[in-house]
Amino acid sequence: MSQRLPAPVRVLLPDRLPDLPFGLTWPGIEFSLRTTVASLLALYIAFLINMDDPKWAAMTVWIVAQSSRGMSLSKSRYRLFGTVVGAAVGVALVGTLAQAPVPFILLLGLWLAVCTYFATSLRNFRSYGAILAGYTAVIISLDSISTPEDVFTIAVSRMLYICLGIIVEATVSAAFSRGDPVAGVRANLAAYVRKAMDASALALRLQVNGPALRKLGAEALTLDVSAEYAAATSADMRRRLGLVRAASGSIMQLIATAQGLREHLELHPEGADPLAESVASLLDTAGKDMPLALGKLPTLEEDVRDAMSRNVQDNGFTARLVTLARLEIMLEGVRQTAAYATAFSARAGRGPNTRFAFHVDHTHAWQNAVRAFVTVVVGALIWIMTAWSSGPPFVIIAAVIAALYATRPNPIAGGKGFLNGGIAAVPAAMVCNFAILPLINAFVPLALVLGTFLFVAGLAMRLPRYAAPATVFAFLFLDMATPPGIADRVQAVDFFNGAIALITGVGFGIVVFSLIYPANPRAVRTRLLAATHRDLRRVATRPDRWTVETWLSLGADRLGRLAATDGIVTPEQAEADLKGLLSSVAIGRALILIDGIGRHMKPRTGSRLARSTKLVRTRLGRGHIDKAATAARRASGALAALARTDGGGEAPALVRAAVLMTEIAEAAGDQSDVLDKGPVGAGTETQQAA
């Protein structure tokens, strides 16, 4: 199968080219080419304006380079922010404590610990910005500790290198960029809508399983990340980011309703209704032609409402009524999704302030902070005791490892990847320094030599298996192989001292990860489940503080994190934990929706609804799941009776509330043992809104 060419060469060559061997791709070649060109251009400019350490401009290009322009700009922005903050802290520490080594080292370690804590609690490149603020202070402080009078000059120079690298990378990336970022998000959103509509239709026909629906729900978070990166390159996209999130939130609600209805129909076949197939057909149409589906939507909505009204009056609260109510909710989801997606495509307005939430394990964040502090303090102690001339680089590398890989699922594996990249960079740099660079006295041949190594590294960065060590190789190779001046020869002692500092610094960081709070996936899993149960109690106590989008996105994020640790427990336990988490998500969603229904009712009816649900919320808030299930069944019957006898114009809303109470009763009843005996004691986990 052929692949599409990069935009800059598309006018010169045929539009399609054959596949490449060894897993290489044409976009990968484009990435490697543009990043190599950008780094060499930054290096040339740095030489041209006589910067003291020009390699940092080229290294910055490789550090911020990403597969898309939006990702590069987003990372660059946070790198610049982190560098400025870290430089300011480094200058302050050296300026005030250069002659007081003990408080200097302790405060430097504390600063890296604080930054590592926040890096663990944030996501995407916000996390990276916090990491940069931490180890930039370490780099500037230790680079200038022997000459504290130069600390300000060193800090300013480093910021200039970073700015130059970012500007050059952004310029070259823009030249290679393809298409409108808004158009890319629009295409991704349209594809997600199609997949959601198709999957929901299959759910109504009982032709799709739960894992497929859950995976589709989690794709909303992936879409949100891509939209956020696109917003980094487009003011128009930033203005309309709320519409993308609102559409994704509507889709998550639609999928959650479809999943609940699928489970309901499996448990209660007598609840089937011919209108379910009509709704499935409409969803099929919506996946292919949304305007056509919207034209059919009002008639089908009226049919569902009429069927619900007849069922309430003739038969009372039945399994069929539950089906009809959920079909009505799904049709509303189709309408909302279409409205937000259409508004986004038409560039109409900003959209609602929809917010997603993500799981934050604060216990893990504190553990990472402790590791970072220990790394700096113990590393500095080793440096002082040995009086090693390369002690500062050793501490710097160890601090980088402690901060950079603390946020990774497997920091030891990440550290080993860094080590592999460093080990590969040493002989490559050695060949350049002692066999090639002494023969070079002009920039063009220097660029050809460096560019050859960097281009190969760029290709490897696009291969998942080699991406991490290749990334490390690229900037460490530049660090070790690029001399201060074109004709200068790197001294052998300095080179090997630096190489030893690199290897031992990485090794020391790995040792710290192994000894200080070693990885414990089982504890991570326990805290995650406990946080879910705790947040469910919070929802029951104050549902008005939550939105459905926030709750569902938090649940989707936790489902993914839970699945990542399934291998450490038995399949039976993994399934039980999964059902418990899903039950918590279903119960919380129902509580939030019921609260929203009550706030839109007339005061008299709303107070009746509140009285009917108060006991359920109280018992859920106290963690008494089995008692809450019993109370929810009673509340469901009471609300259904109220809708039938005294609901008036608000009977449909009361029926919907009764159906949601049934969902709570079913979810709580099926999983009362799991939820009642869920993990406890992880009260420091929470969620982060995006």
XYZ file of C-alpha atoms in Angstrom:
690
model
C 0.000 0.000 0.000
C 1.385 3.428 -0.899
C 1.745 6.447 1.327
C 1.121 10.135 0.864
C 4.128 12.369 0.240
C 5.215 15.342 2.326
C 3.691 18.607 1.137
C 6.944 20.393 0.119
C 7.894 17.698 -2.387
C 4.402 16.749 -3.520
C 4.613 19.096 -6.514
C 7.891 17.544 -7.676
C 7.190 13.825 -7.385
C 4.219 11.532 -7.956
C 1.504 11.842 -5.340
C 1.923 8.268 -4.127
C 5.006 6.223 -3.385
C 5.398 2.556 -2.468
C 5.920 1.333 1.051
C 9.402 1.488 2.524
C 11.274 -1.418 4.158
C 12.170 -1.852 7.839
C 9.021 -0.108 9.044
C 10.062 3.278 7.624
C 7.430 5.674 6.327
C 7.463 8.765 4.153
C 6.117 10.935 7.005
C 8.974 9.533 9.096
C 11.491 10.595 6.449
C 9.868 14.014 6.341
C 10.161 14.342 10.127
C 13.798 13.307 10.116
C 14.665 15.612 7.219
C 12.960 18.706 8.586
C 14.298 18.205 12.104
C 17.841 17.631 10.862
C 17.661 20.739 8.675
C 16.185 22.795 11.525
C 18.840 21.704 14.027
C 21.706 22.441 11.641
C 20.174 25.803 10.760
C 19.887 26.664 14.465
C 23.502 25.575 14.962
C 24.640 27.766 12.051
C 22.810 30.810 13.375
C 24.274 30.231 16.826
C 27.785 30.099 15.295
C 27.018 33.169 13.188
C 26.107 35.332 16.172
C 28.983 33.940 18.262
C 26.975 32.238 20.986
C 29.141 30.729 23.702
C 27.620 27.225 23.515
C 25.860 26.894 20.124
C 25.091 23.186 20.505
C 22.182 24.024 22.858
C 20.247 25.699 20.031
C 20.512 22.545 17.909
C 19.737 20.293 20.871
C 16.570 22.284 21.598
C 15.295 21.553 18.098
C 15.518 17.796 18.697
C 14.036 18.072 22.166
C 10.903 19.955 21.061
C 10.450 18.266 17.655
C 7.219 16.285 17.349
C 5.307 14.541 14.590
C 2.844 17.434 14.166
C 3.312 21.182 14.184
C 0.705 21.582 16.917
C 2.531 19.180 19.218
C 5.839 20.918 18.539
C 4.437 24.367 19.278
C 2.670 23.158 22.396
C 5.834 21.512 23.703
C 7.898 24.566 22.747
C 5.594 26.887 24.648
C 5.825 24.879 27.839
C 9.557 24.335 27.374
C 10.072 28.078 27.138
C 7.892 28.667 30.203
C 9.663 25.979 32.214
C 13.081 27.271 31.165
C 12.308 30.849 32.207
C 10.947 29.778 35.596
C 13.785 27.340 36.206
C 16.402 29.904 35.162
C 14.960 32.470 37.571
C 15.050 29.967 40.434
C 18.601 28.905 39.550
C 19.823 32.508 39.532
C 18.125 33.178 42.869
C 19.647 30.096 44.503
C 23.183 30.771 43.311
C 22.914 34.480 44.023
C 21.863 33.961 47.623
C 23.347 30.613 48.680
C 26.494 30.035 46.591
C 28.608 30.236 49.755
C 26.262 28.037 51.806
C 26.456 24.574 50.218
C 24.137 22.717 52.609
C 21.063 24.976 52.304
C 21.859 25.429 48.608
C 21.699 21.682 47.917
C 18.652 21.175 50.154
C 16.664 23.975 48.511
C 17.725 22.838 45.031
C 16.510 19.323 45.843
C 13.288 20.719 47.314
C 12.631 22.768 44.171
C 13.125 19.733 41.925
C 10.812 17.747 44.240
C 8.058 20.363 44.004
C 8.330 20.514 40.211
C 8.294 16.716 39.971
C 5.171 16.596 42.140
C 3.337 18.980 39.807
C 4.692 17.217 36.719
C 3.165 13.957 37.974
C -0.155 15.715 38.614
C -0.405 17.401 35.197
C -0.806 15.944 31.722
C 0.523 16.430 28.187
C 3.180 19.122 27.825
C 2.043 20.956 30.951
C 3.774 18.139 32.770
C 6.856 18.664 30.625
C 6.891 22.383 31.486
C 6.938 21.557 35.198
C 9.800 19.108 34.649
C 11.782 21.758 32.751
C 11.286 24.276 35.536
C 12.823 21.724 37.898
C 15.896 20.511 36.116
C 16.663 23.817 34.383
C 17.264 25.260 37.842
C 19.553 22.310 38.582
C 21.497 22.760 35.328
C 21.998 26.514 35.684
C 22.812 26.309 39.392
C 25.420 23.566 39.070
C 26.907 24.936 35.834
C 27.623 28.245 37.591
C 28.347 27.124 41.147
C 32.120 27.407 40.631
C 31.753 30.902 39.120
C 28.614 32.336 40.778
C 29.313 35.770 39.337
C 28.477 34.330 35.888
C 25.127 32.786 36.831
C 23.018 35.524 35.261
C 24.979 35.370 32.013
C 24.642 31.578 31.918
C 20.877 31.793 32.544
C 20.340 34.418 29.848
C 22.470 32.465 27.379
C 20.507 29.301 28.003
C 17.216 31.107 27.428
C 18.581 32.570 24.192
C 19.599 29.090 22.993
C 16.149 27.755 23.814
C 14.402 30.642 22.060
C 16.569 30.275 18.963
C 15.963 26.525 18.763
C 12.212 26.947 19.240
C 11.910 29.686 16.619
C 13.906 27.764 14.027
C 12.042 24.498 14.661
C 8.661 26.265 14.469
C 9.613 28.000 11.212
C 10.843 24.849 9.492
C 7.907 22.852 10.866
C 5.492 25.434 9.452
C 7.146 25.117 6.042
C 6.583 21.358 6.116
C 3.122 21.473 7.701
C 0.234 20.068 5.732
C -3.307 21.352 5.719
C -5.442 23.346 8.115
C -5.334 22.159 11.759
C -9.030 22.955 12.102
C -9.777 20.758 9.098
C -7.837 17.923 10.704
C -9.833 18.155 13.928
C -13.039 18.395 11.910
C -12.168 15.174 10.107
C -11.273 13.426 13.384
C -14.521 14.580 14.991
C -16.579 13.426 12.010
C -14.876 10.024 12.091
C -15.537 9.727 15.822
C -19.200 10.625 15.345
C -19.543 7.958 12.661
C -17.934 5.300 14.839
C -20.097 6.253 17.826
C -23.319 6.153 15.836
C -22.455 2.808 14.264
C -21.437 1.263 17.593
C -24.552 2.568 19.346
C -26.740 1.069 16.623
C -25.004 -2.279 17.064
C -25.531 -2.013 20.830
C -29.284 -1.666 20.338
C -29.176 -4.806 18.218
C -27.063 -6.570 20.871
C -24.291 -7.014 18.294
C -21.411 -5.268 20.091
C -19.738 -6.108 23.376
C -19.023 -3.904 26.354
C -15.229 -3.611 25.875
C -15.702 -2.225 22.364
C -18.073 0.445 23.660
C -15.765 1.338 26.546
C -12.818 1.667 24.199
C -14.856 3.954 21.971
C -15.802 6.092 24.950
C -12.138 6.523 25.841
C -11.406 7.801 22.319
C -13.047 11.077 23.358
C -9.945 11.769 25.447
C -7.689 11.073 22.463
C -9.743 13.461 20.333
C -9.462 16.091 23.069
C -5.662 15.808 23.074
C -5.425 16.198 19.284
C -7.766 19.210 19.412
C -5.655 20.797 22.145
C -2.508 20.387 20.056
C -4.262 21.864 17.022
C -5.317 24.830 19.159
C -1.623 25.581 19.717
C -1.299 26.509 16.029
C -4.639 28.196 15.391
C -6.481 30.998 17.198
C -9.644 29.855 15.424
C -9.192 26.371 16.860
C -8.630 27.766 20.349
C -11.865 29.700 20.060
C -13.805 26.599 19.059
C -12.155 24.066 21.347
C -15.226 24.137 23.600
C -17.406 22.893 20.743
C -15.162 19.865 20.201
C -15.287 18.991 23.885
C -19.050 19.510 24.011
C -19.520 17.211 21.015
C -17.206 14.607 22.560
C -19.092 14.855 25.840
C -22.406 14.285 24.064
C -20.934 11.257 22.330
C -19.690 9.819 25.624
C -23.188 10.206 27.066
C -24.694 8.553 23.996
C -22.290 5.627 24.270
C -22.902 5.272 28.023
C -26.665 5.185 27.417
C -26.270 2.660 24.605
C -24.150 0.444 26.821
C -26.681 0.643 29.653
C -29.534 -0.154 27.298
C -27.654 -3.104 25.829
C -27.142 -4.540 29.301
C -30.785 -3.845 30.184
C -32.068 -5.679 27.104
C -29.807 -8.645 27.822
C -31.152 -8.901 31.380
C -34.776 -8.075 30.490
C -35.648 -9.381 27.024
C -39.278 -8.565 27.782
C -38.297 -4.903 27.683
C -37.652 -4.984 23.928
C -39.640 -2.556 21.786
C -39.912 -2.233 17.991
C -38.850 1.399 18.289
C -35.369 0.217 19.289
C -34.781 -0.944 15.735
C -36.128 2.375 14.430
C -33.635 4.237 16.596
C -30.849 1.885 15.460
C -31.730 2.632 11.835
C -31.633 6.358 12.563
C -28.182 5.924 14.124
C -27.059 4.064 10.993
C -28.226 7.026 8.934
C -26.588 9.538 11.280
C -23.264 7.797 10.836
C -23.457 8.288 7.079
C -25.610 11.391 6.553
C -26.293 13.492 9.651
C -28.556 16.083 7.925
C -30.782 13.272 6.628
C -30.946 11.754 10.114
C -31.866 15.104 11.641
C -34.754 15.348 9.211
C -36.151 12.042 10.503
C -35.389 12.761 14.147
C -38.476 14.825 15.179
C -40.925 12.161 14.013
C -39.084 9.385 15.815
C -38.801 11.484 18.990
C -42.573 11.994 18.930
C -43.163 8.276 18.430
C -40.980 7.437 21.457
C -42.695 10.029 23.648
C -46.153 8.762 22.649
C -45.136 5.178 23.390
C -43.795 6.227 26.794
C -47.008 8.070 27.642
C -49.194 5.106 26.679
C -47.012 2.709 28.617
C -47.148 4.840 31.780
C -50.919 5.102 31.689
C -51.681 1.520 30.657
C -48.969 -0.573 32.245
C -47.151 1.548 34.806
C -43.411 1.203 35.312
C -42.190 -1.726 33.192
C -38.966 -2.943 31.613
C -40.321 -1.685 28.284
C -40.740 1.804 29.733
C -37.096 1.743 30.820
C -36.137 0.872 27.247
C -38.232 3.697 25.812
C -36.834 6.253 28.235
C -33.298 5.312 27.307
C -34.154 5.500 23.623
C -35.388 9.022 24.222
C -32.102 9.926 25.917
C -30.168 8.475 22.981
C -32.154 10.559 20.503
C -31.366 13.642 22.547
C -27.716 12.637 22.380
C -27.882 12.454 18.594
C -29.429 15.929 18.443
C -26.850 17.444 20.796
C -23.930 15.798 19.040
C -25.149 17.015 15.659
C -25.677 20.544 16.971
C -22.178 20.845 18.415
C -20.463 19.152 15.463
C -22.368 21.356 12.997
C -21.533 24.503 14.957
C -17.873 23.526 14.947
C -17.846 22.906 11.199
C -19.724 26.164 10.568
C -17.342 28.109 12.841
C -20.319 29.280 14.859
C -19.424 30.525 18.325
C -17.225 29.242 21.107
C -19.508 26.573 22.507
C -20.067 25.719 26.173
C -17.265 25.579 28.711
C -17.140 21.783 28.736
C -14.406 20.375 30.948
C -12.922 16.909 31.064
C -11.277 15.418 34.134
C -8.361 13.037 34.573
C -7.205 10.862 37.418
C -4.384 12.189 39.587
C -2.633 9.872 42.015
C -1.237 12.287 44.600
C 0.389 9.497 46.571
C 2.451 8.617 43.506
C 3.231 12.318 42.990
C 4.574 12.606 46.535
C 6.679 9.495 46.044
C 8.192 10.987 42.892
C 8.923 14.211 44.761
C 10.779 12.289 47.462
C 12.790 10.433 44.811
C 13.791 13.704 43.139
C 14.880 15.226 46.442
C 16.934 12.161 47.387
C 18.560 12.117 43.941
C 19.825 15.685 44.201
C 20.931 15.501 47.839
C 22.641 12.096 47.672
C 24.118 12.861 44.245
C 25.585 16.102 45.583
C 26.949 14.222 48.597
C 28.736 11.761 46.271
C 30.169 14.676 44.297
C 31.436 16.432 47.439
C 32.915 13.274 48.977
C 34.767 12.265 45.802
C 35.735 15.813 44.715
C 35.022 14.607 41.164
C 35.593 17.307 38.554
C 32.598 15.984 36.626
C 30.420 15.886 39.737
C 28.069 18.676 38.573
C 27.253 16.928 35.237
C 26.739 13.688 37.174
C 24.193 15.337 39.495
C 22.539 17.120 36.565
C 22.024 13.906 34.586
C 20.717 12.073 37.647
C 18.299 14.931 38.365
C 17.077 14.904 34.758
C 16.406 11.166 34.987
C 14.624 11.542 38.343
C 12.306 14.262 37.040
C 11.863 13.265 33.412
C 10.990 9.604 33.930
C 9.072 9.963 37.192
C 5.896 10.590 35.195
C 6.316 7.446 33.071
C 4.412 4.228 33.875
C 7.734 2.376 34.112
C 10.480 4.855 35.099
C 13.187 2.188 35.290
C 12.496 1.126 31.694
C 12.545 4.787 30.686
C 15.880 5.289 32.424
C 17.287 2.242 30.674
C 16.122 3.649 27.344
C 17.947 6.886 28.162
C 21.024 4.863 29.090
C 20.908 2.950 25.790
C 20.677 6.186 23.847
C 23.583 7.649 25.797
C 25.742 4.557 25.317
C 25.108 4.709 21.567
C 25.923 8.426 21.464
C 29.339 8.019 23.127
C 31.115 6.031 20.355
C 29.430 8.070 17.644
C 30.617 11.274 19.267
C 34.063 9.741 19.814
C 34.448 9.003 16.104
C 33.430 12.538 15.249
C 35.593 14.221 17.871
C 38.811 12.314 17.301
C 38.637 11.151 13.675
C 36.475 13.570 11.693
C 36.004 16.971 13.323
C 39.744 17.752 13.611
C 39.878 17.647 9.801
C 37.011 20.122 9.408
C 37.368 23.891 9.418
C 34.126 25.020 7.765
C 30.450 24.720 8.616
C 29.233 22.914 5.473
C 31.327 19.745 5.965
C 30.523 19.881 9.697
C 26.822 19.969 8.826
C 27.205 17.016 6.471
C 28.900 14.927 9.163
C 26.492 15.814 11.947
C 23.495 15.675 9.617
C 24.253 12.072 8.643
C 24.115 10.887 12.253
C 21.100 13.050 13.060
C 19.099 11.968 10.024
C 19.495 8.308 10.974
C 18.497 9.143 14.553
C 15.429 10.973 13.250
C 14.362 7.918 11.266
C 14.720 5.738 14.362
C 12.622 8.192 16.385
C 9.616 7.352 14.189
C 9.942 3.631 14.952
C 8.183 2.840 18.263
C 10.758 0.266 19.339
C 13.677 2.690 19.007
C 11.949 6.033 19.586
C 13.095 6.665 23.173
C 16.816 5.824 22.836
C 16.961 7.517 19.416
C 15.586 10.744 20.882
C 18.193 10.643 23.641
C 20.916 9.815 21.111
C 20.079 12.854 18.978
C 20.555 15.533 21.613
C 23.340 13.777 23.551
C 25.269 13.232 20.337
C 25.041 16.967 19.667
C 26.055 17.669 23.246
C 29.196 15.531 23.013
C 30.138 15.854 19.330
C 29.696 19.538 18.604
C 32.822 21.514 19.581
C 32.593 25.082 20.919
C 34.203 26.324 17.709
C 34.487 24.692 14.296
C 38.271 24.284 14.471
C 38.528 23.382 18.183
C 39.337 19.822 19.173
C 37.605 18.347 22.186
C 40.112 17.259 24.803
C 40.126 13.513 25.447
C 40.084 13.819 29.234
C 37.115 16.169 29.187
C 35.266 13.966 26.726
C 35.683 10.742 28.667
C 34.964 12.456 31.968
C 31.718 13.716 30.471
C 30.868 10.268 29.102
C 31.480 8.659 32.494
C 29.354 11.335 34.197
C 26.574 10.612 31.731
C 26.579 6.840 32.230
C 26.943 6.968 36.003
C 24.339 9.725 36.337
C 21.774 7.672 34.440
C 22.710 4.567 36.419
C 22.355 6.438 39.697
C 18.902 7.674 38.681
C 17.836 4.108 37.899
C 19.143 2.925 41.273
C 17.088 5.585 43.034
C 13.948 4.451 41.190
C 14.720 0.872 42.188
C 15.292 1.549 45.887
C 13.074 4.534 46.769
C 9.410 3.588 46.440
C 9.968 0.842 43.847
C 7.192 0.355 41.323
C 4.089 -1.191 42.897
C 1.325 -1.607 40.299
C -0.916 -3.364 42.810
C -0.855 -0.333 45.125
C -1.532 1.941 42.154
C -4.531 -0.192 41.240
C -5.828 -0.180 44.812
C -5.558 3.594 45.084
C -7.313 4.054 41.750
C -10.295 1.939 42.784
C -10.438 3.633 46.182
C -10.410 7.049 44.506
C -13.335 5.981 42.293
C -15.376 4.883 45.305
C -14.513 8.076 47.166
C -15.517 10.265 44.235
C -18.804 8.384 43.962
C -19.528 9.352 47.551
C -18.692 12.950 46.654
C -21.076 12.877 43.727
C -23.821 11.502 45.953
C -23.214 14.285 48.485
C -22.963 17.198 46.023
C -24.008 16.177 42.496
C -24.442 19.842 41.564
C -20.640 20.234 41.613
C -20.203 17.747 38.795
C -21.110 17.565 35.126
C -21.756 14.381 33.218
C -18.820 15.147 30.908
C -16.456 15.565 33.849
C -17.607 12.339 35.466
C -17.559 10.240 32.294
C -14.145 11.514 31.163
C -12.731 10.786 34.609
C -14.212 7.299 34.425
C -12.807 6.711 30.942
C -9.339 7.768 32.081
C -9.510 5.463 35.089
C -10.722 2.565 32.968
C -7.617 2.898 30.814
C -5.322 3.083 33.831
C -7.045 0.089 35.420
C -6.673 -1.977 32.258
C -2.931 -1.207 32.239
C -2.537 -3.127 35.521
C -4.846 -6.067 34.773
C -1.861 -8.376 34.307
C -0.932 -8.294 37.996
C -4.215 -9.822 39.217
C -6.182 -12.915 38.308
C -8.649 -12.639 35.418
C -11.496 -13.087 37.899
C -10.260 -10.216 40.054
C -9.667 -8.018 36.995
C -13.233 -8.627 35.841
C -14.638 -7.907 39.319
C -12.653 -4.674 39.596
C -13.772 -3.615 36.135
C -17.424 -4.219 36.942
C -17.067 -2.329 40.199
C -15.560 0.679 38.449
C -18.194 0.601 35.706
C -20.939 0.385 38.321
C -19.529 3.427 40.097
C -19.446 5.343 36.806
C -23.030 4.355 35.982
C -24.311 5.295 39.443
C -22.504 8.639 39.443
C -23.799 9.510 35.981
C -27.372 8.730 37.010
C -27.070 10.884 40.146
C -25.778 13.856 38.148
C -28.558 13.513 35.580
C -31.248 13.245 38.265
C -29.901 16.372 39.918
C -30.103 18.182 36.582
C -33.696 17.018 36.090
C -34.664 18.335 39.523
C -33.132 21.753 38.907
C -35.303 22.230 35.807
C -38.567 21.201 37.461
C -41.179 23.386 39.087
C -40.436 23.891 42.806
C -43.228 21.623 44.005
C -42.330 18.699 41.759
C -38.621 19.273 42.275
C -39.011 19.054 46.042
C -40.869 15.766 45.658
C -38.066 14.423 43.505
C -35.491 15.559 46.070
C -37.371 13.820 48.890
C -37.598 10.612 46.880
C -33.876 10.555 46.145
C -32.530 11.898 49.444
C -32.237 8.510 51.128
C -30.472 7.016 48.095
C -27.912 9.821 48.032
C -27.411 9.654 51.792
C -26.657 5.946 51.726
C -24.374 6.274 48.713
C -22.600 9.177 50.401
C -21.903 6.944 53.396
C -20.747 4.070 51.196
C -23.702 1.781 52.035
C -24.137 0.436 48.522
C -26.470 -2.477 49.288
C -28.810 -0.258 51.284
C -28.672 2.339 48.506
C -29.781 -0.293 45.988
C -32.860 -1.071 48.078
C -33.657 2.605 48.524
C -33.200 3.235 44.784
C -35.752 0.538 43.907
C -38.282 2.125 46.226
C -37.542 5.597 44.903
C -37.929 4.378 41.341
C -41.391 2.986 42.087
C -42.406 6.146 43.934
C -41.321 8.403 41.082
C -43.086 6.223 38.513
C -46.298 6.337 40.561
C -45.992 10.106 40.878
C -45.547 10.431 37.118
C -48.656 8.334 36.531
C -50.980 10.001 39.026
C -49.777 13.534 39.603
C -47.024 14.294 37.151
C -48.893 16.691 34.932
C -46.655 18.281 32.338
C -43.592 17.003 34.135
C -44.499 13.335 33.927
C -41.842 12.619 31.241
C -39.131 14.109 33.458
C -40.338 12.061 36.424
C -40.317 8.916 34.308
C -36.744 9.650 33.256
C -35.744 10.142 36.876
C -37.420 6.838 37.758
C -35.496 5.105 34.985
C -32.226 6.578 36.246
C -33.086 5.355 39.742
C -33.551 1.905 38.245
C -30.061 2.161 36.755
C -28.690 2.993 40.207
C -30.554 0.067 41.768
C -29.319 -2.376 39.126
C -25.702 -1.182 39.196
C -25.559 -1.010 42.990
C -27.341 -4.317 43.458
C -25.143 -6.244 41.038
C -21.916 -4.887 42.498
C -22.770 -4.189 46.133
C -20.150 -6.648 47.400
C -17.407 -5.107 45.270
C -18.361 -1.514 46.023
C -19.020 -2.025 49.731
C -15.669 -3.777 50.180
C -13.759 -1.572 47.790
C -10.229 -0.410 48.626
C -9.982 2.295 51.227
C -7.345 4.607 52.542
C -6.301 6.323 49.318
C -7.867 9.625 50.136
C -5.231 11.686 48.373
C -6.254 10.776 44.832
C -8.402 13.224 42.944
C -9.096 14.405 39.424
C -7.728 17.156 37.273
C -9.961 19.153 34.944
C -8.728 20.092 31.501
